[in-house]
Coordinates of C-alpha atoms in Angstrom, one line a residue:
X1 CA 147.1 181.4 99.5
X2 CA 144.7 183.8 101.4
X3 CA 141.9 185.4 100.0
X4 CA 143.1 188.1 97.2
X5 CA 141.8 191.5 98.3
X6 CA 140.7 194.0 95.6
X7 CA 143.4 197.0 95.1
X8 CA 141.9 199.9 97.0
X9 CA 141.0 202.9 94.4
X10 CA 143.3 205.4 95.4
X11 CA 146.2 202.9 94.4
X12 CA 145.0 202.0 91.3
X13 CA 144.7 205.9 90.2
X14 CA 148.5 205.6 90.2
X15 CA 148.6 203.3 87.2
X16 CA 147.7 206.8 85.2
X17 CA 150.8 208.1 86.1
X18 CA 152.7 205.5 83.8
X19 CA 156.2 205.5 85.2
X20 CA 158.7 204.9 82.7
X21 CA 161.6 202.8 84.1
X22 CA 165.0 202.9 83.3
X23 CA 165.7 202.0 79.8
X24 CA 163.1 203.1 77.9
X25 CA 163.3 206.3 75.5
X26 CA 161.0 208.2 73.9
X27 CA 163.7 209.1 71.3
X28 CA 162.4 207.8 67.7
X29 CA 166.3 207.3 66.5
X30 CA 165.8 203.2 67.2
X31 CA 163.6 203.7 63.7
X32 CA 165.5 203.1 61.6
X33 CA 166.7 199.9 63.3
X34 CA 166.2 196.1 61.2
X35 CA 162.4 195.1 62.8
X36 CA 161.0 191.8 64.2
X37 CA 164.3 190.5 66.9
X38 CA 163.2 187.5 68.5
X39 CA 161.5 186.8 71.0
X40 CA 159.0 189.4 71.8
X41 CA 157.8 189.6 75.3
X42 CA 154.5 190.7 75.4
X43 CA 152.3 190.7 78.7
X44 CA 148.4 191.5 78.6
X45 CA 147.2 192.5 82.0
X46 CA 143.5 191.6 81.9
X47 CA 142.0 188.2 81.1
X48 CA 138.6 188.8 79.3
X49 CA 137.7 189.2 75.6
X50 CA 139.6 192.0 75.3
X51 CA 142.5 190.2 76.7
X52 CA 142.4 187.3 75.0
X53 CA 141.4 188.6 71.4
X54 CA 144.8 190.9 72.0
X55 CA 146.7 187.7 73.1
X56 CA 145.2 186.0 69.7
X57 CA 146.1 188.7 67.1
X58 CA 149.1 189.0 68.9
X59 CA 150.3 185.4 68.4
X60 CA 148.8 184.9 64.8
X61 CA 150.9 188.2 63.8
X62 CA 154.1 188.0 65.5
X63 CA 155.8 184.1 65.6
X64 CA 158.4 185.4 67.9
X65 CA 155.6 186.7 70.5
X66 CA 155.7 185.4 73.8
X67 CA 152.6 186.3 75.4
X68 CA 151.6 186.1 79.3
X69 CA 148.4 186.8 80.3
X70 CA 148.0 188.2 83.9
X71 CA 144.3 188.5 86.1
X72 CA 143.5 189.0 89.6
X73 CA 140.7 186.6 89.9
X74 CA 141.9 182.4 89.6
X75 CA 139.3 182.2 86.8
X76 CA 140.3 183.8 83.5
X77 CA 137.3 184.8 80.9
X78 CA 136.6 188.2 82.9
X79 CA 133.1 189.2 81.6
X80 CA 131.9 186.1 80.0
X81 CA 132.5 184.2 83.0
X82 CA 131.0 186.6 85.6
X83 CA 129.1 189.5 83.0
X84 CA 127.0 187.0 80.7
X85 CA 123.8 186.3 81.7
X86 CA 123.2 182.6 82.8
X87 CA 120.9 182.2 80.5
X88 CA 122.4 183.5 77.4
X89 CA 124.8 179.9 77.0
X90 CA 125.4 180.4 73.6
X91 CA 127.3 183.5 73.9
X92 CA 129.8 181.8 76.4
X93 CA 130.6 179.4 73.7
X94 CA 133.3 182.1 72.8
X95 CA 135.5 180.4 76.0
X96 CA 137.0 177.5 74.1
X97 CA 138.8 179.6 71.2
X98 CA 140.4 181.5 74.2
X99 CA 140.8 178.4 75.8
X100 CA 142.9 177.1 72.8
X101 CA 144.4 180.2 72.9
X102 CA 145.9 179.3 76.3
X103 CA 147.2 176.2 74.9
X104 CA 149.4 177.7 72.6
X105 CA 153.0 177.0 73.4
X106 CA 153.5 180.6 73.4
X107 CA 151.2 182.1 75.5
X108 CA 150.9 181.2 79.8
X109 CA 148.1 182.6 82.2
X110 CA 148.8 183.7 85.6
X111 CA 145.5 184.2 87.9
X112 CA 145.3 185.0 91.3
X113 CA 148.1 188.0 90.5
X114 CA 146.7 191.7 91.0
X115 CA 148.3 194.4 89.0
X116 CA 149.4 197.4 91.6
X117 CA 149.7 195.2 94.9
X118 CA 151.7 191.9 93.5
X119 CA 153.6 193.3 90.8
X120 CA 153.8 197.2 89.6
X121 CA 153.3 198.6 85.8
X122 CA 156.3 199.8 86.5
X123 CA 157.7 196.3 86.9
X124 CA 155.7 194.9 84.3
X125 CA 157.2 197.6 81.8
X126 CA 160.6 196.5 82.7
X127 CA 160.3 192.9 82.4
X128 CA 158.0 193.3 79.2
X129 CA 158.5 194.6 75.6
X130 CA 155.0 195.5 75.6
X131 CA 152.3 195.7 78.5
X132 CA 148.9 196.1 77.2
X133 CA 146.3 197.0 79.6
X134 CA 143.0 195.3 79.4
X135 CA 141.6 194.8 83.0
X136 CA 138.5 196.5 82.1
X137 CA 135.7 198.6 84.2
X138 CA 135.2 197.2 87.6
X139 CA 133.8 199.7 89.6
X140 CA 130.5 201.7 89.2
X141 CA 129.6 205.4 88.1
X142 CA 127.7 207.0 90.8
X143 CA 124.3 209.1 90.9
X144 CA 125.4 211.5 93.3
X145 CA 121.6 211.9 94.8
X146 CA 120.3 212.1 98.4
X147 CA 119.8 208.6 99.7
X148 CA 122.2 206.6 97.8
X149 CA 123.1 204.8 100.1
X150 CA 120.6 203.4 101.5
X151 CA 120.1 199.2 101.5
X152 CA 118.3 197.6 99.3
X153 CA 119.8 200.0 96.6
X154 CA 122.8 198.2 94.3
X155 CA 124.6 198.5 91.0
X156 CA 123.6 196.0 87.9
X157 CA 127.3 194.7 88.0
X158 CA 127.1 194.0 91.6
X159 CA 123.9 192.4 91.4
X160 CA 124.6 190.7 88.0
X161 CA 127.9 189.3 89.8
X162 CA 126.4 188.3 92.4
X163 CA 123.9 185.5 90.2
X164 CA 127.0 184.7 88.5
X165 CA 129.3 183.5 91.3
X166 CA 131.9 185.8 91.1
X167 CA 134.2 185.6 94.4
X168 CA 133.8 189.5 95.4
X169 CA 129.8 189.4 95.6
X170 CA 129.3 186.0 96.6
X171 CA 128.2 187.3 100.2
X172 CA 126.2 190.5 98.8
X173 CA 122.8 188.6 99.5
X174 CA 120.7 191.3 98.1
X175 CA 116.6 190.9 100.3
X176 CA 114.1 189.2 97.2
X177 CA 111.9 188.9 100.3
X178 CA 110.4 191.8 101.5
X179 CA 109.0 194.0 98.3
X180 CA 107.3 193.2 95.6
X181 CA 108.4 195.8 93.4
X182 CA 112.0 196.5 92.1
X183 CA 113.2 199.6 90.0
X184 CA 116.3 199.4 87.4
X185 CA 117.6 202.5 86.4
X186 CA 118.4 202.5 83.1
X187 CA 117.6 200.7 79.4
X188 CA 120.6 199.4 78.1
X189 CA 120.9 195.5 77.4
X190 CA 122.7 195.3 81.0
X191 CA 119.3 196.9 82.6
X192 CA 117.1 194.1 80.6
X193 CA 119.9 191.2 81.7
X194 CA 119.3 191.7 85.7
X195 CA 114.8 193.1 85.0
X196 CA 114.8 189.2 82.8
X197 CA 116.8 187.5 85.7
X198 CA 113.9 188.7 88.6
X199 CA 111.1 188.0 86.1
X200 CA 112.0 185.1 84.4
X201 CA 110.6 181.3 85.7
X202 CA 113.4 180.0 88.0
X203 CA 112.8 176.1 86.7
X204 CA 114.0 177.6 83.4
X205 CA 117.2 179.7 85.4
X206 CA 117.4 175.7 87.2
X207 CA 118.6 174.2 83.8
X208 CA 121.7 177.3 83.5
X209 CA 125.1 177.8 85.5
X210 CA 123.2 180.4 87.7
X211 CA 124.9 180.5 91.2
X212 CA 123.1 178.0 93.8
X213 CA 122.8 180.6 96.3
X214 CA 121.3 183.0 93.5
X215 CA 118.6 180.6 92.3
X216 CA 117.1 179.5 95.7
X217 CA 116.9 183.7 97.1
X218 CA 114.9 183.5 93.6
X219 CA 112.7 180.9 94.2
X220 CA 111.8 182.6 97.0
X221 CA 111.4 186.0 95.7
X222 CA 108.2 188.0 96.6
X223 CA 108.8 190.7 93.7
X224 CA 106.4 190.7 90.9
X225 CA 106.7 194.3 89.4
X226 CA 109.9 195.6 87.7
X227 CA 110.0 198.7 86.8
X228 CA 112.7 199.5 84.0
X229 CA 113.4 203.8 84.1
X230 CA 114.7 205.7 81.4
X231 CA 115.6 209.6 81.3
X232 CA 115.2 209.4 77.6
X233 CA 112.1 207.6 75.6
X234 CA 111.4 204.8 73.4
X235 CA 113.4 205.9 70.6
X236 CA 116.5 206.5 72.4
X237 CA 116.0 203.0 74.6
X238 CA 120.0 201.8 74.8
X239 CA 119.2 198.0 74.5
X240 CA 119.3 196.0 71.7
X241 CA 116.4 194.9 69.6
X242 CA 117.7 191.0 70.6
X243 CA 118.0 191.9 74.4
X244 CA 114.4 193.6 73.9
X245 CA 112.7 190.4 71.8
X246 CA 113.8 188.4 74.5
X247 CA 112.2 190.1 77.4
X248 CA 109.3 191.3 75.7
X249 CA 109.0 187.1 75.0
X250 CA 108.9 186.2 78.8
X251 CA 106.4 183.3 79.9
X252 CA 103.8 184.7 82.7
X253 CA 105.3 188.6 82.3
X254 CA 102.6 191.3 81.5
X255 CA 104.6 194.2 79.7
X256 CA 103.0 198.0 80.5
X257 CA 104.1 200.5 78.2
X258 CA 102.3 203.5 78.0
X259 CA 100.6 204.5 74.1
X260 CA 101.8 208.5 75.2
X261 CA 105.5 207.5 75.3
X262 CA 105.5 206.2 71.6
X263 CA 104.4 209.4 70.3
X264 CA 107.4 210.6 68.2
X265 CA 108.3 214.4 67.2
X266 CA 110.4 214.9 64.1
X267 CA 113.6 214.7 65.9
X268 CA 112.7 210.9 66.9
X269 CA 111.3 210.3 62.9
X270 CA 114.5 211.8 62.0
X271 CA 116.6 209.3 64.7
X272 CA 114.1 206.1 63.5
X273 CA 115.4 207.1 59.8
X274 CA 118.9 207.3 60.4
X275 CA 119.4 203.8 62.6
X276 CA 118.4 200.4 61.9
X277 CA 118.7 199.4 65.2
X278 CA 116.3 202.2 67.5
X279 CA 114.1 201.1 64.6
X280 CA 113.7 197.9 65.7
X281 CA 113.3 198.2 69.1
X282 CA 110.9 201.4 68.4
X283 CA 109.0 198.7 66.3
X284 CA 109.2 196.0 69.2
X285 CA 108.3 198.4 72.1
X286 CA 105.1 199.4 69.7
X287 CA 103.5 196.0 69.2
X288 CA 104.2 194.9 72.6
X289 CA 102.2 198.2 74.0
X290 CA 99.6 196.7 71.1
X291 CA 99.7 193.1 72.3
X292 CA 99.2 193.6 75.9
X293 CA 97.2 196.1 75.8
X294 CA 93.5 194.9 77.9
X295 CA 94.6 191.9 78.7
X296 CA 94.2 190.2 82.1
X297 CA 97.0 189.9 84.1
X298 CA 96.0 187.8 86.7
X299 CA 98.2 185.9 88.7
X300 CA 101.3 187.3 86.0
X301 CA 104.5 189.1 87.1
X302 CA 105.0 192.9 85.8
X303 CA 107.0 194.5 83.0
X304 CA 106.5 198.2 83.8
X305 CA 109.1 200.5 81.1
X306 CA 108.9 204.3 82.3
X307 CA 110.2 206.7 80.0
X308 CA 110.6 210.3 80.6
X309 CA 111.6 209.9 84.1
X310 CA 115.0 210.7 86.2
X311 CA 115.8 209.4 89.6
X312 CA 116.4 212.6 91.9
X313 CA 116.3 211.2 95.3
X314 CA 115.8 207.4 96.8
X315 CA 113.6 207.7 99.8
X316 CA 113.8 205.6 102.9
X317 CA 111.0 202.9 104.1
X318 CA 109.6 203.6 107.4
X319 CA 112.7 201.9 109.6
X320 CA 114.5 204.7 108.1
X321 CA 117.3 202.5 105.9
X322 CA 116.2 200.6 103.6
X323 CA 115.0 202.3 100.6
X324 CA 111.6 202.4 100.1
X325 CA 110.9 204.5 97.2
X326 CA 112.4 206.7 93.9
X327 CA 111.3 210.1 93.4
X328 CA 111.2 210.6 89.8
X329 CA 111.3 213.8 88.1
X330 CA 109.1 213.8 84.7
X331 CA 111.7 214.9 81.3
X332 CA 111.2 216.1 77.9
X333 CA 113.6 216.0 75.0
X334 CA 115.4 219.0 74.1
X335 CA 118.0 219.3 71.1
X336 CA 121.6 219.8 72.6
X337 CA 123.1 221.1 69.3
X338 CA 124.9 217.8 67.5
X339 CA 122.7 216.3 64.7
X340 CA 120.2 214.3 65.6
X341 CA 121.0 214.7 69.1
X342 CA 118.7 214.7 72.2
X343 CA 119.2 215.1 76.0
X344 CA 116.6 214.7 78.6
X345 CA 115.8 217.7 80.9
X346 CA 114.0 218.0 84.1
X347 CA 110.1 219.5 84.0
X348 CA 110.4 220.1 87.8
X349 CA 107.5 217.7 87.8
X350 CA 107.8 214.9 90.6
X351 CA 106.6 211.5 91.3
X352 CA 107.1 208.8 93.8
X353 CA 107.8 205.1 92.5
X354 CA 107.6 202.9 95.3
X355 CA 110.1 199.6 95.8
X356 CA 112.0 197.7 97.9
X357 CA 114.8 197.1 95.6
X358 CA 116.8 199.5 93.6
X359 CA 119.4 198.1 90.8
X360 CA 121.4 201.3 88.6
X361 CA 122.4 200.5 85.3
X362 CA 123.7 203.7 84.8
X363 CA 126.9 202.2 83.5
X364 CA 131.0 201.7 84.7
X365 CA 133.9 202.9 85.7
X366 CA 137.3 201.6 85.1
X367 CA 139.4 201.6 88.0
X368 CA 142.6 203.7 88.2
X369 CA 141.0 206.5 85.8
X370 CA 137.8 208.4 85.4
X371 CA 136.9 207.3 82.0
X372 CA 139.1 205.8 79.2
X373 CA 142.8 205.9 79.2
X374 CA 144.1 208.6 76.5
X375 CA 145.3 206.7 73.7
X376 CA 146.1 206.9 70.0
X377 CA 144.6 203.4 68.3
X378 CA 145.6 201.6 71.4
X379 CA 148.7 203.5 71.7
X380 CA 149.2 204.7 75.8
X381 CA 149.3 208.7 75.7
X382 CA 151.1 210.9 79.0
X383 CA 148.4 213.3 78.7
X384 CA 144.8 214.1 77.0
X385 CA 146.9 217.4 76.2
X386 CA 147.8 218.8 72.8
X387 CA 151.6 217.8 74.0
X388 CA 150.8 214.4 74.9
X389 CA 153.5 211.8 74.3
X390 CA 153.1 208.4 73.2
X391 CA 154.2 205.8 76.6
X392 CA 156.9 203.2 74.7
X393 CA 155.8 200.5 75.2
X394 CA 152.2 200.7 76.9
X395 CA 149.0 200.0 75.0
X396 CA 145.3 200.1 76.2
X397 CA 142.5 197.6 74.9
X398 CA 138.8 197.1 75.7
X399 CA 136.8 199.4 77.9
X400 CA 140.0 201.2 79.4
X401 CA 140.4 201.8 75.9
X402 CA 137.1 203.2 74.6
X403 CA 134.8 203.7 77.7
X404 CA 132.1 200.8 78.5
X405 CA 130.2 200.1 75.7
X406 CA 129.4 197.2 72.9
X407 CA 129.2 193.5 73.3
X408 CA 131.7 190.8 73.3
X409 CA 132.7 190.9 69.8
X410 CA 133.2 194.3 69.9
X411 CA 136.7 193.7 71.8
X412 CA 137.6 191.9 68.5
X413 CA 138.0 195.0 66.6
X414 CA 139.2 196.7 69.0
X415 CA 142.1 194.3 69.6
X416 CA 142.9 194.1 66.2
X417 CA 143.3 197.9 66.2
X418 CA 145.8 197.5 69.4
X419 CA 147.6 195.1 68.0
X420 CA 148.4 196.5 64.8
X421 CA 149.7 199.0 66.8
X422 CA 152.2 197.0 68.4
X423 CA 153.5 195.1 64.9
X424 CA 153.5 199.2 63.5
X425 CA 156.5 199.5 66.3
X426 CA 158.1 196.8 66.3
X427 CA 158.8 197.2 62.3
X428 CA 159.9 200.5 63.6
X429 CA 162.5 198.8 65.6
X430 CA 161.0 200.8 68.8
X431 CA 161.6 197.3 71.1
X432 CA 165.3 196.8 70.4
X433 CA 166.7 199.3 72.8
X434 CA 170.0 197.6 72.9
X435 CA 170.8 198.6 77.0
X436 CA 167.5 197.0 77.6
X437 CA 166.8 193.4 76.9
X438 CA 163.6 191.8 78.6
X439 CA 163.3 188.8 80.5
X440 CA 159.5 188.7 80.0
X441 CA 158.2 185.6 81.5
X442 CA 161.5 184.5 83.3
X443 CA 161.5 187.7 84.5
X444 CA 158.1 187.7 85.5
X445 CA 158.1 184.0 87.5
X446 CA 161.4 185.6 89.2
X447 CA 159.2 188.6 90.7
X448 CA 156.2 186.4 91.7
X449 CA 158.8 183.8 93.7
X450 CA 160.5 186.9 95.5
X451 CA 156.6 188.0 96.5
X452 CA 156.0 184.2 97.4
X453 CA 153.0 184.9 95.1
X454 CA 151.3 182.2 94.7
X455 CA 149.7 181.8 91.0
X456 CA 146.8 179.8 89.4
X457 CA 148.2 178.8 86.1
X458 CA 145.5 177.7 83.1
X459 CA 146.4 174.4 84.1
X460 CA 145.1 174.7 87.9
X461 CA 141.9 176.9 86.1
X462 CA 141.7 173.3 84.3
X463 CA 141.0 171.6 87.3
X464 CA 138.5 174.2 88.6
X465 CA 136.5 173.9 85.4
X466 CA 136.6 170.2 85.5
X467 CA 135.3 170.4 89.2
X468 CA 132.5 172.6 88.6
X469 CA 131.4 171.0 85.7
X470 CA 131.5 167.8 87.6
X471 CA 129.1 169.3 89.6
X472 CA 126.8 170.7 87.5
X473 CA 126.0 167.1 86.2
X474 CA 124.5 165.8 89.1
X475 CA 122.0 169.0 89.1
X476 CA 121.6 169.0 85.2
X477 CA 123.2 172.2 85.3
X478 CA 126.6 173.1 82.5
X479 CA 128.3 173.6 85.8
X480 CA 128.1 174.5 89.9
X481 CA 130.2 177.6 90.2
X482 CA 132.9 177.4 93.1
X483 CA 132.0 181.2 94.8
X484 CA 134.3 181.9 97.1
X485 CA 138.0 182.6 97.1
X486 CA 139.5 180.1 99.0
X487 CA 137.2 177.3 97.7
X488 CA 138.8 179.0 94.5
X489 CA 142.4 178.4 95.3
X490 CA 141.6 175.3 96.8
X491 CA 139.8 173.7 93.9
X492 CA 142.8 175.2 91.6
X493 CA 145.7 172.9 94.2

């Protein structure tokens, strides 16, 4: 087993194109059919909370469900493995119901196996009742300014993989060394994950399952400023008022927040009414202006949140390519028409922010598509048109489904919405085409063994959790991440 190679972009576009393979219909006359034969096949291509909360629902409301779960990485989990912060434990705890969830007779997971170069949708659809896409957003949104791409200048997910050992950024090695400043671009709870992760006192990050590698470029980080840039202000800050607490709680961390941001115009009263949440944070952001405000900072680390402001260019250092500043064009709030509504536009006011580091939290993209996959409650559409018909078959969950947003549980809902959708047809009888039986998993083992694909079942992902765990004992740690893909695959023999 070599090292898996991520699908390049332009092949994973194609999965859009949903091609239906012999046997299937679109004809609604199967509706009238007697529901519920036995067994259905179900594979879910995606291994994370989504996934997994789709797998759940799926064996709790159909006994005859057979259910194969499918994931290019060796590790299953997805996000909560390689998205959670190392320091939020208690929201990984979520791993052992979808670890009994594995057990169940009913349902098998097959790692190492990449949708579009080891096996097709269009295979998957013929060996499958019903293929439910859940792989998620792995791929960035981009600014589109001058100087993008210069170094020193990363993507949150990149850099938030990177501290949590996942195989495709274990070598990204981002330079902690050489500034003492680092901008994020953005405010949501991702922004405040990786702004915590630089600030926060490494003997604490010691005691978590933070990657080795991660924690000693850490220890030996010069940054002391972090600068956290919103377009918008206070009021319209993305995080969470949890997220917020937390950083705002930081040993050793002087927080700068400027009184002038948290003046509010009617429009902000009006959003501060109509949401608990930007509430809280408001309320947070306030007292900790209040708190810190003429304190000494000696000897502290910086919390600098910059409202108002919109990268338009990254600016080089003086070898020419490493980036060694953000320009930053100042923004007001203007009223874009919906109800209680505001957008940030540019003043055509500059300023320079220097840095050394540059992380955008600007959010994801899902791979294969530009945004979400057209669906109807989880239901695969052809088209975002008018005419668009439903794909038989093919059902979307997660962040393909609605865009990159909410937190873990979110994808609980959300599967429960999918899944209904499936039990709704199959009482319609729409999976008992009677020219088309499915192997499902047979079918599936028969197409990895022509490939001489080489899968990590749960049981091998058993043994790599037992390993790293037996690790992370002998540095008081939950567990020592195995980073790479062959000590992966290895680990998993």
């Amino acid at each position: 087993m070599g090292r898996v190679r991520p699908l390049h972009h332009a092949a994973r576009r194609l999965l859009l194109l949903f091609p239906r393979p012999r046997g299937f219909s679109s004809s609604s006359s199967a509706a009238a059919a007697t529901p519920s034969r036995e067994p259905l096949h179900v594979c879910v291509v995606g291994s994370g909370p989504a996934g997994f909360y789709t797998a759940e629902k799926m064996l709790k409301g159909h006994q005859g469900a057979q259910v194969d779960i499918i994931d290019r990485l060796p590790t299953p989990f997805g996000l909560v493995r390689s998205g959670v912060a190392p320091d939020h434990p208690e929201t990984k705890i979520v791993v052992n119901q979808f670890s009994r969830v594995a057990a169940n007779d009913r349902c098998s997971f097959y790692g190492n196996v990449s949708l579009g170069r080891d096996v097709s949708l269009s295979e998957l659809r013929k060996t499958y009742d019903v293929v439910v896409l859940a792989y998620g957003a792995e791929s960035d949104r981009s600014l589109g300014i001058p100087g993008e791409d210069l170094r020193g200048i990363y993507s949150a997910r990149e850099f938030v993989w990177w501290y949590n050992g996942h195989p495709d950024m274990c070598n990204l090695a981002p330079d902690l060394r050489s500034t003492d400043s680092a901008v994020v671009l953005g405010q949501g709870n991702v922004a405040l994950d990786v702004a915590r992760i630089l600030l926060r006192c490494t003997s604490e990050l010691a005691a978590t399952d933070i990657a080795d590698y991660a924690l000693d470029a850490l220890r030996g980080s010069t940054i002391r400023k972090v600068y956290l840039v919103g377009r918008r202000g206070p009021v319209q800050a993305a995080c969470t008022a949890k997220e917020l607490r937390e950083i705002l709680g930081l040993k050793n961390v002087h927080v700068f927040i400027k009184e002038a941001d948290l003046v509010t115009l009617p429009a902000d009263e009006e959003e501060i009414r109509n949401s608990r949440i930007k509430r809280r944070v408001y309320e947070l952001l306030s007292k900790a202006a209040i708190a810190h405000k003429g304190k000494n900072n000696d000897g502290q680390k910086e919390l600098h949140f910059v409202f108002f402001r919109r990268p338009t260019r990254f600016l080089p250092s003086e070898d020419g390519v490493t980036v060694g500043a953000v320009q930053l064009e100042k923004t007001c709030l203007k009223d874009d028409g919906e109800a209680g509504k505001q957008v940030a536009v540019g003043t055509g006011e500059f300023e320079d922010l220097k840095c050394g580091l540059v992380l955008k939290s600007i959010g994801y993209k899902s791979l294969a598509v530009e945004g979400i996959v057209p669906n109807l409650k989880g239901k695969v559409l052809s088209s975002e048109t008018e005419n668009a018909t439903v794909e038989p078959g093919l059902y979307v969950v997660g962040w393909l489904k609605r865009g990159p947003t909410g937190i873990v549980a979110t994808n609980l809902h959300c599967a429960e919405e999918t899944v209904a959708s499936i039990l709704e047809d199959d009482k319609k009888g729409l999976f008992m085409e009677p020219d088309s039986k499915k192997q499902g998993r047979r079918g599936l083992l028969e197409i990895l063994e022509q490939k001489n694909i080489r899968f990590v079942p749960f049981n091998a992902w058993e043994k790599i959790d037992s390993k790293e765990k037996i690790a992370g004992e002998l540095k008081n740690k939950p567990r020592e991440k195995i980073k790479t893909w062959n000590d992966l695959l290895m680990a998993a023999n």
